[in-house]
């Protein structure tokens, strides 16, 4: 799933390319993609895109509506991609979920790979945006600066790896960047948030801001339109289990769950302990 750095750089590039562009039409080939009906997508025709931003992992495309400003709220879920094309999608395209056709011939296209069709779009009045459940339940932004009281935000008896990925706790971090953040902070994935002292909270805050900011800077230097489907993620720990730790040289270990993997350094993060595999198939042996 694209996370905060990937959504941020995509929003920046699209904002630069689309701010002020006039919409010719909008339609949703993905039968399950559109989650709202009032106002209808047809009202976007003839309106101008005011800008593209994000909240957490969701895109916020602001549109100058006929009376009130409108917003396209877009969530990529696990397999969606938002891309700007120079021409319209062909009739045989089976990946499109949303097509926003620009008057100059370009097309903002939400695509999704696989068969789940989980990516979604909502057209909302700007005045209703904050009350939408997908945004109203989000925690504070992880970047550019987490909540002032990070201790209160993370002060639950739950593992840090779970807390930092919970969008209701803090918005924007997922499975890739949580491994990087916890490695940077030298914290075990299983340490409970409520057990962090003031010094550890300060280090963790710095790790969150620095890790996400560094990734965004990396993308700014390398990524241009058209946005590649797979961004060059500057990962040092996630997906690198079995390789030397970039800090101490110890072999990076991993904890396998049924649907994801945690990567960590046993020396830097778990006081030399190797964490147990959590796959059900392993636990039953």
GROMACS .gro file of C-alpha atoms in nm:
model
  285
    1UNK     CA    1   0.000   0.000   0.000
    2UNK     CA    2   0.138   0.346  -0.086
    3UNK     CA    3   0.221   0.530   0.236
    4UNK     CA    4   0.271   0.892   0.333
    5UNK     CA    5   0.596   0.959   0.138
    6UNK     CA    6   0.459   0.798  -0.179
    7UNK     CA    7   0.124   0.978  -0.154
    8UNK     CA    8   0.297   1.309  -0.070
    9UNK     CA    9   0.525   1.307  -0.375
   10UNK     CA   10   0.240   1.200  -0.602
   11UNK     CA   11   0.020   1.481  -0.469
   12UNK     CA   12   0.300   1.736  -0.518
   13UNK     CA   13   0.364   1.632  -0.877
   14UNK     CA   14  -0.005   1.626  -0.966
   15UNK     CA   15  -0.063   1.961  -0.798
   16UNK     CA   16   0.211   2.123  -1.004
   17UNK     CA   17   0.071   1.975  -1.324
   18UNK     CA   18  -0.303   2.020  -1.266
   19UNK     CA   19  -0.363   2.335  -1.058
   20UNK     CA   20  -0.591   2.556  -1.266
   21UNK     CA   21  -0.671   2.286  -1.525
   22UNK     CA   22  -1.031   2.267  -1.650
   23UNK     CA   23  -1.219   1.937  -1.618
   24UNK     CA   24  -1.395   1.817  -1.932
   25UNK     CA   25  -1.572   1.520  -1.772
   26UNK     CA   26  -1.540   1.256  -1.501
   27UNK     CA   27  -1.657   0.896  -1.490
   28UNK     CA   28  -1.598   0.581  -1.286
   29UNK     CA   29  -1.547   0.263  -1.493
   30UNK     CA   30  -1.481   0.076  -1.167
   31UNK     CA   31  -1.832  -0.026  -1.066
   32UNK     CA   32  -1.752  -0.026  -0.694
   33UNK     CA   33  -1.519   0.274  -0.688
   34UNK     CA   34  -1.757   0.566  -0.637
   35UNK     CA   35  -1.891   0.573  -0.280
   36UNK     CA   36  -2.108   0.886  -0.305
   37UNK     CA   37  -2.394   1.002  -0.529
   38UNK     CA   38  -2.466   1.360  -0.418
   39UNK     CA   39  -2.326   1.568  -0.573
   40UNK     CA   40  -2.297   1.361  -0.894
   41UNK     CA   41  -1.969   1.340  -1.085
   42UNK     CA   42  -2.131   1.524  -1.375
   43UNK     CA   43  -2.106   1.855  -1.183
   44UNK     CA   44  -1.729   1.847  -1.230
   45UNK     CA   45  -1.758   1.920  -1.602
   46UNK     CA   46  -1.638   2.271  -1.676
   47UNK     CA   47  -1.490   2.323  -1.327
   48UNK     CA   48  -1.124   2.390  -1.252
   49UNK     CA   49  -0.890   2.191  -1.031
   50UNK     CA   50  -0.778   2.418  -0.748
   51UNK     CA   51  -0.506   2.185  -0.622
   52UNK     CA   52  -0.405   1.836  -0.513
   53UNK     CA   53  -0.306   1.751  -0.158
   54UNK     CA   54  -0.338   1.467   0.088
   55UNK     CA   55  -0.457   1.372   0.437
   56UNK     CA   56  -0.278   1.067   0.571
   57UNK     CA   57  -0.268   0.821   0.282
   58UNK     CA   58  -0.567   0.975   0.103
   59UNK     CA   59  -0.559   1.220  -0.186
   60UNK     CA   60  -0.761   1.541  -0.166
   61UNK     CA   61  -0.829   1.691  -0.511
   62UNK     CA   62  -0.986   2.034  -0.461
   63UNK     CA   63  -1.224   2.159  -0.730
   64UNK     CA   64  -1.386   2.501  -0.773
   65UNK     CA   65  -1.752   2.392  -0.774
   66UNK     CA   66  -2.044   2.578  -0.932
   67UNK     CA   67  -2.153   2.716  -0.595
   68UNK     CA   68  -1.950   2.553  -0.316
   69UNK     CA   69  -1.597   2.415  -0.356
   70UNK     CA   70  -1.588   2.039  -0.411
   71UNK     CA   71  -1.334   1.772  -0.319
   72UNK     CA   72  -1.248   1.438  -0.474
   73UNK     CA   73  -1.132   1.218  -0.188
   74UNK     CA   74  -0.934   0.921  -0.321
   75UNK     CA   75  -0.796   0.619  -0.136
   76UNK     CA   76  -0.563   0.386  -0.326
   77UNK     CA   77  -0.596   0.104  -0.072
   78UNK     CA   78  -0.339  -0.171  -0.137
   79UNK     CA   79  -0.322  -0.184  -0.517
   80UNK     CA   80  -0.433   0.154  -0.651
   81UNK     CA   81  -0.224   0.407  -0.841
   82UNK     CA   82  -0.306   0.768  -0.932
   83UNK     CA   83  -0.141   0.885  -1.252
   84UNK     CA   84  -0.164   1.166  -1.507
   85UNK     CA   85  -0.168   1.061  -1.872
   86UNK     CA   86  -0.131   1.260  -2.192
   87UNK     CA   87  -0.430   1.087  -2.352
   88UNK     CA   88  -0.750   0.908  -2.254
   89UNK     CA   89  -0.764   0.543  -2.151
   90UNK     CA   90  -0.844   0.299  -2.431
   91UNK     CA   91  -1.168   0.098  -2.443
   92UNK     CA   92  -0.984  -0.223  -2.349
   93UNK     CA   93  -0.838  -0.082  -2.030
   94UNK     CA   94  -0.953  -0.296  -1.736
   95UNK     CA   95  -0.761  -0.127  -1.456
   96UNK     CA   96  -0.932   0.214  -1.450
   97UNK     CA   97  -1.151   0.303  -1.152
   98UNK     CA   98  -1.179   0.682  -1.202
   99UNK     CA   99  -1.116   0.894  -1.512
  100UNK     CA  100  -1.098   1.272  -1.476
  101UNK     CA  101  -1.062   1.405  -1.829
  102UNK     CA  102  -0.891   1.742  -1.865
  103UNK     CA  103  -0.999   1.988  -2.135
  104UNK     CA  104  -0.650   1.989  -2.289
  105UNK     CA  105  -0.666   1.614  -2.358
  106UNK     CA  106  -0.486   1.484  -2.049
  107UNK     CA  107  -0.647   1.243  -1.804
  108UNK     CA  108  -0.610   1.192  -1.430
  109UNK     CA  109  -0.660   0.821  -1.391
  110UNK     CA  110  -0.707   0.606  -1.082
  111UNK     CA  111  -0.604   0.253  -1.168
  112UNK     CA  112  -0.609  -0.061  -0.959
  113UNK     CA  113  -0.433  -0.391  -1.014
  114UNK     CA  114  -0.575  -0.727  -0.908
  115UNK     CA  115  -0.934  -0.834  -0.862
  116UNK     CA  116  -1.026  -0.690  -0.521
  117UNK     CA  117  -1.143  -0.347  -0.644
  118UNK     CA  118  -1.092  -0.192  -0.301
  119UNK     CA  119  -0.973   0.155  -0.413
  120UNK     CA  120  -1.244   0.415  -0.378
  121UNK     CA  121  -1.347   0.771  -0.462
  122UNK     CA  122  -1.584   1.016  -0.294
  123UNK     CA  123  -1.706   1.346  -0.433
  124UNK     CA  124  -1.782   1.572  -0.138
  125UNK     CA  125  -1.861   1.933  -0.074
  126UNK     CA  126  -1.558   2.094   0.084
  127UNK     CA  127  -1.765   2.195   0.386
  128UNK     CA  128  -1.844   1.825   0.449
  129UNK     CA  129  -1.490   1.696   0.414
  130UNK     CA  130  -1.386   1.706   0.778
  131UNK     CA  131  -1.695   1.511   0.887
  132UNK     CA  132  -1.640   1.226   0.643
  133UNK     CA  133  -1.570   0.908   0.847
  134UNK     CA  134  -1.257   0.823   0.648
  135UNK     CA  135  -1.096   1.149   0.764
  136UNK     CA  136  -1.274   1.218   1.093
  137UNK     CA  137  -1.129   0.902   1.247
  138UNK     CA  138  -0.767   0.972   1.146
  139UNK     CA  139  -0.505   1.051   1.404
  140UNK     CA  140  -0.257   1.341   1.374
  141UNK     CA  141  -0.030   1.355   1.071
  142UNK     CA  142   0.297   1.165   1.106
  143UNK     CA  143   0.478   1.430   0.897
  144UNK     CA  144   0.591   1.705   0.887
  145UNK     CA  145   0.546   1.700   1.264
  146UNK     CA  146   0.359   1.447   1.480
  147UNK     CA  147   0.127   1.559   1.757
  148UNK     CA  148   0.295   1.772   2.025
  149UNK     CA  149   0.205   1.512   2.287
  150UNK     CA  150   0.335   1.195   2.124
  151UNK     CA  151   0.326   1.023   2.461
  152UNK     CA  152  -0.049   1.069   2.478
  153UNK     CA  153  -0.096   0.957   2.117
  154UNK     CA  154   0.108   0.640   2.165
  155UNK     CA  155   0.029   0.583   2.531
  156UNK     CA  156  -0.154   0.254   2.490
  157UNK     CA  157  -0.044  -0.096   2.599
  158UNK     CA  158  -0.004  -0.206   2.236
  159UNK     CA  159   0.311  -0.293   2.038
  160UNK     CA  160   0.474   0.002   1.864
  161UNK     CA  161   0.462  -0.174   1.527
  162UNK     CA  162   0.083  -0.198   1.559
  163UNK     CA  163   0.033   0.150   1.705
  164UNK     CA  164   0.232   0.332   1.440
  165UNK     CA  165   0.042   0.156   1.160
  166UNK     CA  166  -0.299   0.234   1.312
  167UNK     CA  167  -0.431   0.530   1.113
  168UNK     CA  168  -0.658   0.623   1.403
  169UNK     CA  169  -0.348   0.669   1.618
  170UNK     CA  170  -0.119   0.850   1.373
  171UNK     CA  171  -0.187   0.899   1.003
  172UNK     CA  172   0.035   0.802   0.712
  173UNK     CA  173   0.264   0.520   0.828
  174UNK     CA  174   0.229   0.163   0.701
  175UNK     CA  175   0.423  -0.161   0.699
  176UNK     CA  176   0.721  -0.039   0.497
  177UNK     CA  177   0.807   0.279   0.683
  178UNK     CA  178   0.727   0.155   1.033
  179UNK     CA  179   1.018  -0.091   1.004
  180UNK     CA  180   1.246   0.193   0.897
  181UNK     CA  181   1.128   0.424   1.176
  182UNK     CA  182   1.166   0.167   1.454
  183UNK     CA  183   1.512   0.070   1.328
  184UNK     CA  184   1.612   0.438   1.324
  185UNK     CA  185   1.478   0.481   1.679
  186UNK     CA  186   1.640   0.154   1.799
  187UNK     CA  187   1.309   0.029   1.934
  188UNK     CA  188   1.169  -0.322   1.933
  189UNK     CA  189   0.857  -0.370   1.715
  190UNK     CA  190   0.693  -0.529   2.018
  191UNK     CA  191   0.774  -0.267   2.279
  192UNK     CA  192   0.449  -0.122   2.409
  193UNK     CA  193   0.375   0.243   2.350
  194UNK     CA  194   0.278   0.300   2.712
  195UNK     CA  195   0.626   0.185   2.822
  196UNK     CA  196   0.820   0.458   2.638
  197UNK     CA  197   0.989   0.713   2.860
  198UNK     CA  198   1.035   1.079   2.769
  199UNK     CA  199   1.379   1.026   2.612
  200UNK     CA  200   1.255   0.735   2.401
  201UNK     CA  201   0.954   0.936   2.284
  202UNK     CA  202   1.184   1.219   2.178
  203UNK     CA  203   1.404   0.980   1.979
  204UNK     CA  204   1.100   0.818   1.820
  205UNK     CA  205   0.955   1.154   1.718
  206UNK     CA  206   1.285   1.248   1.554
  207UNK     CA  207   1.297   0.911   1.378
  208UNK     CA  208   0.944   0.955   1.239
  209UNK     CA  209   1.008   1.304   1.105
  210UNK     CA  210   1.357   1.229   0.972
  211UNK     CA  211   1.270   0.897   0.808
  212UNK     CA  212   0.959   1.020   0.628
  213UNK     CA  213   1.118   1.353   0.538
  214UNK     CA  214   1.426   1.183   0.399
  215UNK     CA  215   1.209   0.957   0.183
  216UNK     CA  216   1.017   1.256   0.045
  217UNK     CA  217   1.342   1.440  -0.031
  218UNK     CA  218   1.466   1.126  -0.208
  219UNK     CA  219   1.155   1.118  -0.426
  220UNK     CA  220   1.176   1.490  -0.500
  221UNK     CA  221   1.525   1.437  -0.640
  222UNK     CA  222   1.439   1.132  -0.850
  223UNK     CA  223   1.070   1.115  -0.939
  224UNK     CA  224   0.903   1.313  -1.217
  225UNK     CA  225   0.593   1.274  -1.429
  226UNK     CA  226   0.488   1.023  -1.542
  227UNK     CA  227   0.493   0.875  -1.192
  228UNK     CA  228   0.626   0.518  -1.199
  229UNK     CA  229   0.398   0.247  -1.062
  230UNK     CA  230   0.683   0.133  -0.837
  231UNK     CA  231   0.869   0.421  -0.676
  232UNK     CA  232   1.239   0.383  -0.587
  233UNK     CA  233   1.181   0.341  -0.214
  234UNK     CA  234   1.498   0.419  -0.013
  235UNK     CA  235   1.448   0.127   0.228
  236UNK     CA  236   1.735   0.011   0.445
  237UNK     CA  237   1.565  -0.250   0.666
  238UNK     CA  238   1.222  -0.340   0.530
  239UNK     CA  239   1.254  -0.616   0.267
  240UNK     CA  240   1.623  -0.652   0.357
  241UNK     CA  241   1.603  -0.938   0.607
  242UNK     CA  242   1.904  -1.167   0.575
  243UNK     CA  243   2.130  -0.874   0.484
  244UNK     CA  244   2.372  -0.688   0.716
  245UNK     CA  245   2.228  -0.414   0.935
  246UNK     CA  246   2.335  -0.078   0.786
  247UNK     CA  247   2.434   0.042   1.134
  248UNK     CA  248   2.601  -0.252   1.312
  249UNK     CA  249   2.646  -0.519   1.046
  250UNK     CA  250   2.438  -0.784   1.226
  251UNK     CA  251   2.218  -0.994   1.001
  252UNK     CA  252   1.870  -0.842   0.985
  253UNK     CA  253   1.599  -1.079   1.105
  254UNK     CA  254   1.227  -1.094   1.034
  255UNK     CA  255   0.896  -1.196   1.187
  256UNK     CA  256   0.658  -1.351   0.936
  257UNK     CA  257   0.283  -1.311   0.973
  258UNK     CA  258   0.034  -1.457   0.728
  259UNK     CA  259   0.003  -1.135   0.526
  260UNK     CA  260   0.314  -0.929   0.607
  261UNK     CA  261   0.669  -0.936   0.741
  262UNK     CA  262   0.841  -0.730   1.011
  263UNK     CA  263   1.213  -0.669   0.957
  264UNK     CA  264   1.443  -0.565   1.243
  265UNK     CA  265   1.798  -0.576   1.376
  266UNK     CA  266   1.830  -0.801   1.684
  267UNK     CA  267   2.132  -0.610   1.816
  268UNK     CA  268   2.004  -0.255   1.758
  269UNK     CA  269   1.641  -0.318   1.852
  270UNK     CA  270   1.579  -0.632   2.062
  271UNK     CA  271   1.888  -0.664   2.284
  272UNK     CA  272   2.012  -0.965   2.086
  273UNK     CA  273   1.683  -1.157   2.099
  274UNK     CA  274   1.543  -1.317   1.785
  275UNK     CA  275   1.167  -1.275   1.770
  276UNK     CA  276   0.941  -1.573   1.699
  277UNK     CA  277   0.776  -1.637   1.365
  278UNK     CA  278   0.405  -1.556   1.391
  279UNK     CA  279   0.270  -1.745   1.090
  280UNK     CA  280  -0.013  -1.973   1.191
  281UNK     CA  281   0.142  -2.254   0.989
  282UNK     CA  282   0.456  -2.224   1.204
  283UNK     CA  283   0.273  -2.190   1.535
  284UNK     CA  284   0.079  -2.513   1.471
  285UNK     CA  285   0.395  -2.721   1.426
   0.00000   0.00000   0.00000
